[in-house]
Amino acid sequence: MLYRLLILFSLTFCLTGCPDFDKENKKIREEFKTNHFNLKLDKTLKYEGISFKLPSSFTRHFSHLHTVKNSSLTRNCGALNIYFSVERFDKKDLKRAFVSEYGIENDLLNTFQDAYVWRRYESLNEAGISIKKELPKSLKQKGVIQTVAGDGDYGTQTYYATSTIKVADNYYVFQWISSKPIMNYTYDDFERILKSIRKAK
């Protein structure tokens, strides 16, 4: 009897819960189109000494597969298949294995950026890396940005926009991960998120 009740409950959840989830995703996509394919940065988040803007449609993501530290902040938008993360590094992290081959004396900004980007590059097939660029001076903090693209384990091409920003004595690595079509529309949104970074009060 209990077994049958569990099956009935599962079916009820699938038939009544899933449409609501799909409806919410559809709403997010429609708002994205209505807003000229721009995301609304309508939520402020704080993370280990900084604050920044992010769309409220991005929800907590509990996986840290795409980051180095379990203390990283991760979010995703299921409606658009976008994954976002940020994690903080400092001098103590130079002892970590993923950094050891990329150390640049007196330049931790590029050390962490290079280590992170090449770590991502080595995890992909048929991968390519863009030229590293300095972030615009309109940004409050010093930083660099570049993209990595390649095929994952399932043969689908994924794009990674990665930026490292220096705030005080800390270095924050931001990631924006999506498919190529979505990246084409949202890369500028990622830049807007970076421009919103402030030292937390």
PDB file of C-alpha atoms in Angstrom:
ATOM      1  CA  MET A   1       0.000   0.000   0.000  1.00  0.00           C
ATOM      2  CA  LEU A   2       2.806   2.389   0.925  1.00  0.00           C
ATOM      3  CA  TYR A   3       4.606   1.566  -2.322  1.00  0.00           C
ATOM      4  CA  ARG A   4       1.509   2.476  -4.364  1.00  0.00           C
ATOM      5  CA  LEU A   5       1.144   5.747  -2.469  1.00  0.00           C
ATOM      6  CA  LEU A   6       4.755   6.642  -3.255  1.00  0.00           C
ATOM      7  CA  ILE A   7       4.195   5.971  -6.961  1.00  0.00           C
ATOM      8  CA  LEU A   8       1.018   8.064  -6.906  1.00  0.00           C
ATOM      9  CA  PHE A   9       2.863  10.902  -5.167  1.00  0.00           C
ATOM     10  CA  SER A  10       5.684  10.785  -7.730  1.00  0.00           C
ATOM     11  CA  LEU A  11       3.272  10.905 -10.652  1.00  0.00           C
ATOM     12  CA  THR A  12       1.353  13.771  -9.077  1.00  0.00           C
ATOM     13  CA  PHE A  13       4.582  15.728  -8.627  1.00  0.00           C
ATOM     14  CA  CYS A  14       5.634  15.173 -12.232  1.00  0.00           C
ATOM     15  CA  LEU A  15       2.257  16.074 -13.654  1.00  0.00           C
ATOM     16  CA  THR A  16       1.640  19.133 -11.494  1.00  0.00           C
ATOM     17  CA  GLY A  17       5.123  20.329 -10.521  1.00  0.00           C
ATOM     18  CA  CYS A  18       6.936  20.131 -13.841  1.00  0.00           C
ATOM     19  CA  PRO A  19       4.523  22.378 -15.789  1.00  0.00           C
ATOM     20  CA  ASP A  20       5.033  25.104 -13.173  1.00  0.00           C
ATOM     21  CA  PHE A  21       8.800  24.768 -13.597  1.00  0.00           C
ATOM     22  CA  ASP A  22       8.488  24.953 -17.394  1.00  0.00           C
ATOM     23  CA  LYS A  23       6.152  27.918 -17.058  1.00  0.00           C
ATOM     24  CA  GLU A  24       8.699  29.775 -14.931  1.00  0.00           C
ATOM     25  CA  ASN A  25      11.496  29.032 -17.421  1.00  0.00           C
ATOM     26  CA  LYS A  26       9.317  30.256 -20.275  1.00  0.00           C
ATOM     27  CA  LYS A  27       8.623  33.459 -18.360  1.00  0.00           C
ATOM     28  CA  ILE A  28      12.358  34.051 -17.843  1.00  0.00           C
ATOM     29  CA  ARG A  29      13.064  33.514 -21.554  1.00  0.00           C
ATOM     30  CA  GLU A  30      10.227  35.842 -22.574  1.00  0.00           C
ATOM     31  CA  GLU A  31      11.493  38.576 -20.246  1.00  0.00           C
ATOM     32  CA  PHE A  32      14.974  38.119 -21.710  1.00  0.00           C
ATOM     33  CA  LYS A  33      13.608  38.660 -25.236  1.00  0.00           C
ATOM     34  CA  THR A  34      11.386  41.571 -24.207  1.00  0.00           C
ATOM     35  CA  ASN A  35      14.380  43.268 -22.602  1.00  0.00           C
ATOM     36  CA  HIS A  36      16.227  43.202 -25.965  1.00  0.00           C
ATOM     37  CA  PHE A  37      18.146  40.042 -24.992  1.00  0.00           C
ATOM     38  CA  ASN A  38      19.615  41.670 -21.900  1.00  0.00           C
ATOM     39  CA  LEU A  39      19.485  40.218 -18.411  1.00  0.00           C
ATOM     40  CA  LYS A  40      18.178  42.378 -15.583  1.00  0.00           C
ATOM     41  CA  LEU A  41      20.771  42.714 -12.848  1.00  0.00           C
ATOM     42  CA  ASP A  42      18.197  43.179 -10.114  1.00  0.00           C
ATOM     43  CA  LYS A  43      19.790  41.377  -7.169  1.00  0.00           C
ATOM     44  CA  THR A  44      22.857  42.242  -5.073  1.00  0.00           C
ATOM     45  CA  LEU A  45      24.972  39.399  -3.702  1.00  0.00           C
ATOM     46  CA  LYS A  46      27.829  39.511  -1.215  1.00  0.00           C
ATOM     47  CA  TYR A  47      30.735  37.090  -1.245  1.00  0.00           C
ATOM     48  CA  GLU A  48      33.906  37.139   0.862  1.00  0.00           C
ATOM     49  CA  GLY A  49      34.585  40.881   0.853  1.00  0.00           C
ATOM     50  CA  ILE A  50      32.852  42.011  -2.342  1.00  0.00           C
ATOM     51  CA  SER A  51      29.351  42.674  -3.642  1.00  0.00           C
ATOM     52  CA  PHE A  52      28.023  42.508  -7.193  1.00  0.00           C
ATOM     53  CA  LYS A  53      24.792  42.440  -9.184  1.00  0.00           C
ATOM     54  CA  LEU A  54      23.226  39.288 -10.606  1.00  0.00           C
ATOM     55  CA  PRO A  55      19.832  38.474 -12.174  1.00  0.00           C
ATOM     56  CA  SER A  56      17.257  37.255  -9.650  1.00  0.00           C
ATOM     57  CA  SER A  57      16.498  34.403 -12.082  1.00  0.00           C
ATOM     58  CA  PHE A  58      19.852  32.832 -11.108  1.00  0.00           C
ATOM     59  CA  THR A  59      19.358  30.312  -8.322  1.00  0.00           C
ATOM     60  CA  ARG A  60      21.728  28.629  -5.881  1.00  0.00           C
ATOM     61  CA  HIS A  61      23.777  25.848  -7.457  1.00  0.00           C
ATOM     62  CA  PHE A  62      25.285  23.320  -5.069  1.00  0.00           C
ATOM     63  CA  SER A  63      27.812  21.739  -7.431  1.00  0.00           C
ATOM     64  CA  HIS A  64      31.436  22.916  -7.455  1.00  0.00           C
ATOM     65  CA  LEU A  65      32.582  20.827 -10.424  1.00  0.00           C
ATOM     66  CA  HIS A  66      33.654  23.916 -12.381  1.00  0.00           C
ATOM     67  CA  THR A  67      35.527  25.584  -9.530  1.00  0.00           C
ATOM     68  CA  VAL A  68      38.631  24.905  -7.447  1.00  0.00           C
ATOM     69  CA  LYS A  69      37.241  25.621  -3.983  1.00  0.00           C
ATOM     70  CA  ASN A  70      34.115  24.340  -2.290  1.00  0.00           C
ATOM     71  CA  SER A  71      33.785  27.810  -0.780  1.00  0.00           C
ATOM     72  CA  SER A  72      33.039  29.252  -4.218  1.00  0.00           C
ATOM     73  CA  LEU A  73      29.699  30.940  -4.851  1.00  0.00           C
ATOM     74  CA  THR A  74      27.820  29.198  -7.659  1.00  0.00           C
ATOM     75  CA  ARG A  75      24.560  30.092  -9.381  1.00  0.00           C
ATOM     76  CA  ASN A  76      22.747  28.959 -12.512  1.00  0.00           C
ATOM     77  CA  CYS A  77      19.866  29.961 -14.745  1.00  0.00           C
ATOM     78  CA  GLY A  78      18.162  26.799 -15.972  1.00  0.00           C
ATOM     79  CA  ALA A  79      15.960  28.672 -18.435  1.00  0.00           C
ATOM     80  CA  LEU A  80      19.002  29.846 -20.418  1.00  0.00           C
ATOM     81  CA  ASN A  81      21.494  27.139 -19.366  1.00  0.00           C
ATOM     82  CA  ILE A  82      23.983  29.588 -17.884  1.00  0.00           C
ATOM     83  CA  TYR A  83      26.335  28.705 -15.032  1.00  0.00           C
ATOM     84  CA  PHE A  84      27.993  31.440 -12.947  1.00  0.00           C
ATOM     85  CA  SER A  85      30.682  31.187 -10.291  1.00  0.00           C
ATOM     86  CA  VAL A  86      33.093  33.321  -8.306  1.00  0.00           C
ATOM     87  CA  GLU A  87      35.823  32.275  -5.907  1.00  0.00           C
ATOM     88  CA  ARG A  88      38.449  34.132  -3.931  1.00  0.00           C
ATOM     89  CA  PHE A  89      42.195  33.489  -3.939  1.00  0.00           C
ATOM     90  CA  ASP A  90      45.166  35.060  -2.159  1.00  0.00           C
ATOM     91  CA  LYS A  91      48.892  34.455  -1.699  1.00  0.00           C
ATOM     92  CA  LYS A  92      48.269  31.327   0.369  1.00  0.00           C
ATOM     93  CA  ASP A  93      46.683  29.677  -2.671  1.00  0.00           C
ATOM     94  CA  LEU A  94      49.984  29.761  -4.563  1.00  0.00           C
ATOM     95  CA  LYS A  95      50.712  26.432  -2.858  1.00  0.00           C
ATOM     96  CA  ARG A  96      47.822  24.795  -4.687  1.00  0.00           C
ATOM     97  CA  ALA A  97      48.789  22.308  -7.399  1.00  0.00           C
ATOM     98  CA  PHE A  98      46.776  23.980 -10.169  1.00  0.00           C
ATOM     99  CA  VAL A  99      48.787  27.218  -9.770  1.00  0.00           C
ATOM    100  CA  SER A 100      52.302  25.799  -9.442  1.00  0.00           C
ATOM    101  CA  GLU A 101      53.156  25.752 -13.172  1.00  0.00           C
ATOM    102  CA  TYR A 102      51.843  29.238 -13.922  1.00  0.00           C
ATOM    103  CA  GLY A 103      53.463  31.429 -11.298  1.00  0.00           C
ATOM    104  CA  ILE A 104      54.439  34.910 -12.504  1.00  0.00           C
ATOM    105  CA  GLU A 105      56.663  36.760 -10.047  1.00  0.00           C
ATOM    106  CA  ASN A 106      54.969  39.804  -8.504  1.00  0.00           C
ATOM    107  CA  ASP A 107      51.893  39.348 -10.696  1.00  0.00           C
ATOM    108  CA  LEU A 108      49.263  37.296  -8.909  1.00  0.00           C
ATOM    109  CA  LEU A 109      46.496  38.679 -11.106  1.00  0.00           C
ATOM    110  CA  ASN A 110      47.834  37.007 -14.244  1.00  0.00           C
ATOM    111  CA  THR A 111      49.064  33.985 -12.280  1.00  0.00           C
ATOM    112  CA  PHE A 112      45.552  33.060 -11.154  1.00  0.00           C
ATOM    113  CA  GLN A 113      43.995  33.957 -14.505  1.00  0.00           C
ATOM    114  CA  ASP A 114      46.452  31.842 -16.502  1.00  0.00           C
ATOM    115  CA  ALA A 115      46.231  28.895 -14.111  1.00  0.00           C
ATOM    116  CA  TYR A 116      42.445  28.945 -14.151  1.00  0.00           C
ATOM    117  CA  VAL A 117      42.093  29.330 -17.915  1.00  0.00           C
ATOM    118  CA  TRP A 118      44.625  26.610 -18.753  1.00  0.00           C
ATOM    119  CA  ARG A 119      42.993  24.305 -16.232  1.00  0.00           C
ATOM    120  CA  ARG A 120      39.755  24.773 -18.147  1.00  0.00           C
ATOM    121  CA  TYR A 121      41.496  24.400 -21.533  1.00  0.00           C
ATOM    122  CA  GLU A 122      42.994  21.034 -20.552  1.00  0.00           C
ATOM    123  CA  SER A 123      39.563  19.692 -19.579  1.00  0.00           C
ATOM    124  CA  LEU A 124      38.151  20.212 -23.095  1.00  0.00           C
ATOM    125  CA  ASN A 125      38.594  18.647 -26.519  1.00  0.00           C
ATOM    126  CA  GLU A 126      39.321  20.722 -29.630  1.00  0.00           C
ATOM    127  CA  ALA A 127      39.663  23.746 -27.362  1.00  0.00           C
ATOM    128  CA  GLY A 128      40.737  27.289 -28.117  1.00  0.00           C
ATOM    129  CA  ILE A 129      41.626  30.306 -25.966  1.00  0.00           C
ATOM    130  CA  SER A 130      41.087  33.955 -26.819  1.00  0.00           C
ATOM    131  CA  ILE A 131      43.686  36.671 -26.309  1.00  0.00           C
ATOM    132  CA  LYS A 132      43.703  37.928 -22.741  1.00  0.00           C
ATOM    133  CA  LYS A 133      42.472  41.506 -22.389  1.00  0.00           C
ATOM    134  CA  GLU A 134      42.590  44.038 -19.606  1.00  0.00           C
ATOM    135  CA  LEU A 135      39.199  45.114 -18.340  1.00  0.00           C
ATOM    136  CA  PRO A 136      38.087  48.670 -19.210  1.00  0.00           C
ATOM    137  CA  LYS A 137      39.284  51.487 -16.980  1.00  0.00           C
ATOM    138  CA  SER A 138      35.642  52.271 -16.218  1.00  0.00           C
ATOM    139  CA  LEU A 139      35.766  49.266 -13.905  1.00  0.00           C
ATOM    140  CA  LYS A 140      36.603  50.194 -10.332  1.00  0.00           C
ATOM    141  CA  GLN A 141      39.163  47.396  -9.958  1.00  0.00           C
ATOM    142  CA  LYS A 142      42.037  46.052 -12.035  1.00  0.00           C
ATOM    143  CA  GLY A 143      41.276  42.868 -13.945  1.00  0.00           C
ATOM    144  CA  VAL A 144      41.695  40.702 -17.045  1.00  0.00           C
ATOM    145  CA  ILE A 145      39.268  38.634 -19.103  1.00  0.00           C
ATOM    146  CA  GLN A 146      39.326  35.973 -21.820  1.00  0.00           C
ATOM    147  CA  THR A 147      37.250  33.110 -23.186  1.00  0.00           C
ATOM    148  CA  VAL A 148      37.795  29.390 -23.641  1.00  0.00           C
ATOM    149  CA  ALA A 149      35.730  27.237 -25.998  1.00  0.00           C
ATOM    150  CA  GLY A 150      35.768  23.524 -26.643  1.00  0.00           C
ATOM    151  CA  ASP A 151      33.945  20.210 -26.652  1.00  0.00           C
ATOM    152  CA  GLY A 152      33.112  18.539 -23.361  1.00  0.00           C
ATOM    153  CA  ASP A 153      32.766  14.848 -22.546  1.00  0.00           C
ATOM    154  CA  TYR A 154      29.465  14.586 -24.413  1.00  0.00           C
ATOM    155  CA  GLY A 155      30.629  16.303 -27.593  1.00  0.00           C
ATOM    156  CA  THR A 156      28.750  19.546 -26.983  1.00  0.00           C
ATOM    157  CA  GLN A 157      30.640  22.801 -27.396  1.00  0.00           C
ATOM    158  CA  THR A 158      30.789  24.989 -24.317  1.00  0.00           C
ATOM    159  CA  TYR A 159      31.979  28.571 -23.923  1.00  0.00           C
ATOM    160  CA  TYR A 160      33.672  29.881 -20.777  1.00  0.00           C
ATOM    161  CA  ALA A 161      34.189  33.580 -20.107  1.00  0.00           C
ATOM    162  CA  THR A 162      36.724  33.895 -17.290  1.00  0.00           C
ATOM    163  CA  SER A 163      37.820  37.060 -15.520  1.00  0.00           C
ATOM    164  CA  THR A 164      40.184  37.629 -12.604  1.00  0.00           C
ATOM    165  CA  ILE A 165      39.806  40.846 -10.623  1.00  0.00           C
ATOM    166  CA  LYS A 166      42.000  42.256  -7.861  1.00  0.00           C
ATOM    167  CA  VAL A 167      40.256  43.796  -4.852  1.00  0.00           C
ATOM    168  CA  ALA A 168      42.587  44.827  -2.021  1.00  0.00           C
ATOM    169  CA  ASP A 169      44.898  41.807  -1.492  1.00  0.00           C
ATOM    170  CA  ASN A 170      42.440  39.274  -2.890  1.00  0.00           C
ATOM    171  CA  TYR A 171      41.903  37.890  -6.383  1.00  0.00           C
ATOM    172  CA  TYR A 172      38.429  36.894  -7.510  1.00  0.00           C
ATOM    173  CA  VAL A 173      37.933  34.557 -10.469  1.00  0.00           C
ATOM    174  CA  PHE A 174      34.538  34.926 -12.158  1.00  0.00           C
ATOM    175  CA  GLN A 175      33.151  32.388 -14.640  1.00  0.00           C
ATOM    176  CA  TRP A 176      30.250  32.628 -17.074  1.00  0.00           C
ATOM    177  CA  ILE A 177      29.551  29.304 -18.804  1.00  0.00           C
ATOM    178  CA  SER A 178      27.042  28.662 -21.594  1.00  0.00           C
ATOM    179  CA  SER A 179      26.562  27.508 -25.174  1.00  0.00           C
ATOM    180  CA  LYS A 180      27.862  29.650 -28.043  1.00  0.00           C
ATOM    181  CA  PRO A 181      24.444  31.142 -29.036  1.00  0.00           C
ATOM    182  CA  ILE A 182      23.697  32.162 -25.452  1.00  0.00           C
ATOM    183  CA  MET A 183      27.223  33.506 -24.951  1.00  0.00           C
ATOM    184  CA  ASN A 184      26.781  35.708 -28.020  1.00  0.00           C
ATOM    185  CA  TYR A 185      23.790  37.353 -26.352  1.00  0.00           C
ATOM    186  CA  THR A 186      24.982  37.439 -22.744  1.00  0.00           C
ATOM    187  CA  TYR A 187      28.722  38.177 -22.839  1.00  0.00           C
ATOM    188  CA  ASP A 188      27.907  41.863 -22.381  1.00  0.00           C
ATOM    189  CA  ASP A 189      25.769  40.949 -19.363  1.00  0.00           C
ATOM    190  CA  PHE A 190      28.792  39.237 -17.831  1.00  0.00           C
ATOM    191  CA  GLU A 191      30.777  42.446 -18.387  1.00  0.00           C
ATOM    192  CA  ARG A 192      28.014  44.428 -16.678  1.00  0.00           C
ATOM    193  CA  ILE A 193      28.217  42.080 -13.684  1.00  0.00           C
ATOM    194  CA  LEU A 194      31.961  42.711 -13.483  1.00  0.00           C
ATOM    195  CA  LYS A 195      31.369  46.469 -13.621  1.00  0.00           C
ATOM    196  CA  SER A 196      28.989  46.173 -10.673  1.00  0.00           C
ATOM    197  CA  ILE A 197      31.668  44.732  -8.352  1.00  0.00           C
ATOM    198  CA  ARG A 198      32.285  46.762  -5.223  1.00  0.00           C
ATOM    199  CA  LYS A 199      34.271  46.235  -2.062  1.00  0.00           C
ATOM    200  CA  ALA A 200      31.679  45.113   0.473  1.00  0.00           C
ATOM    201  CA  LYS A 201      31.001  47.403   3.406  1.00  0.00           C
TER     202      LYS A 201
END
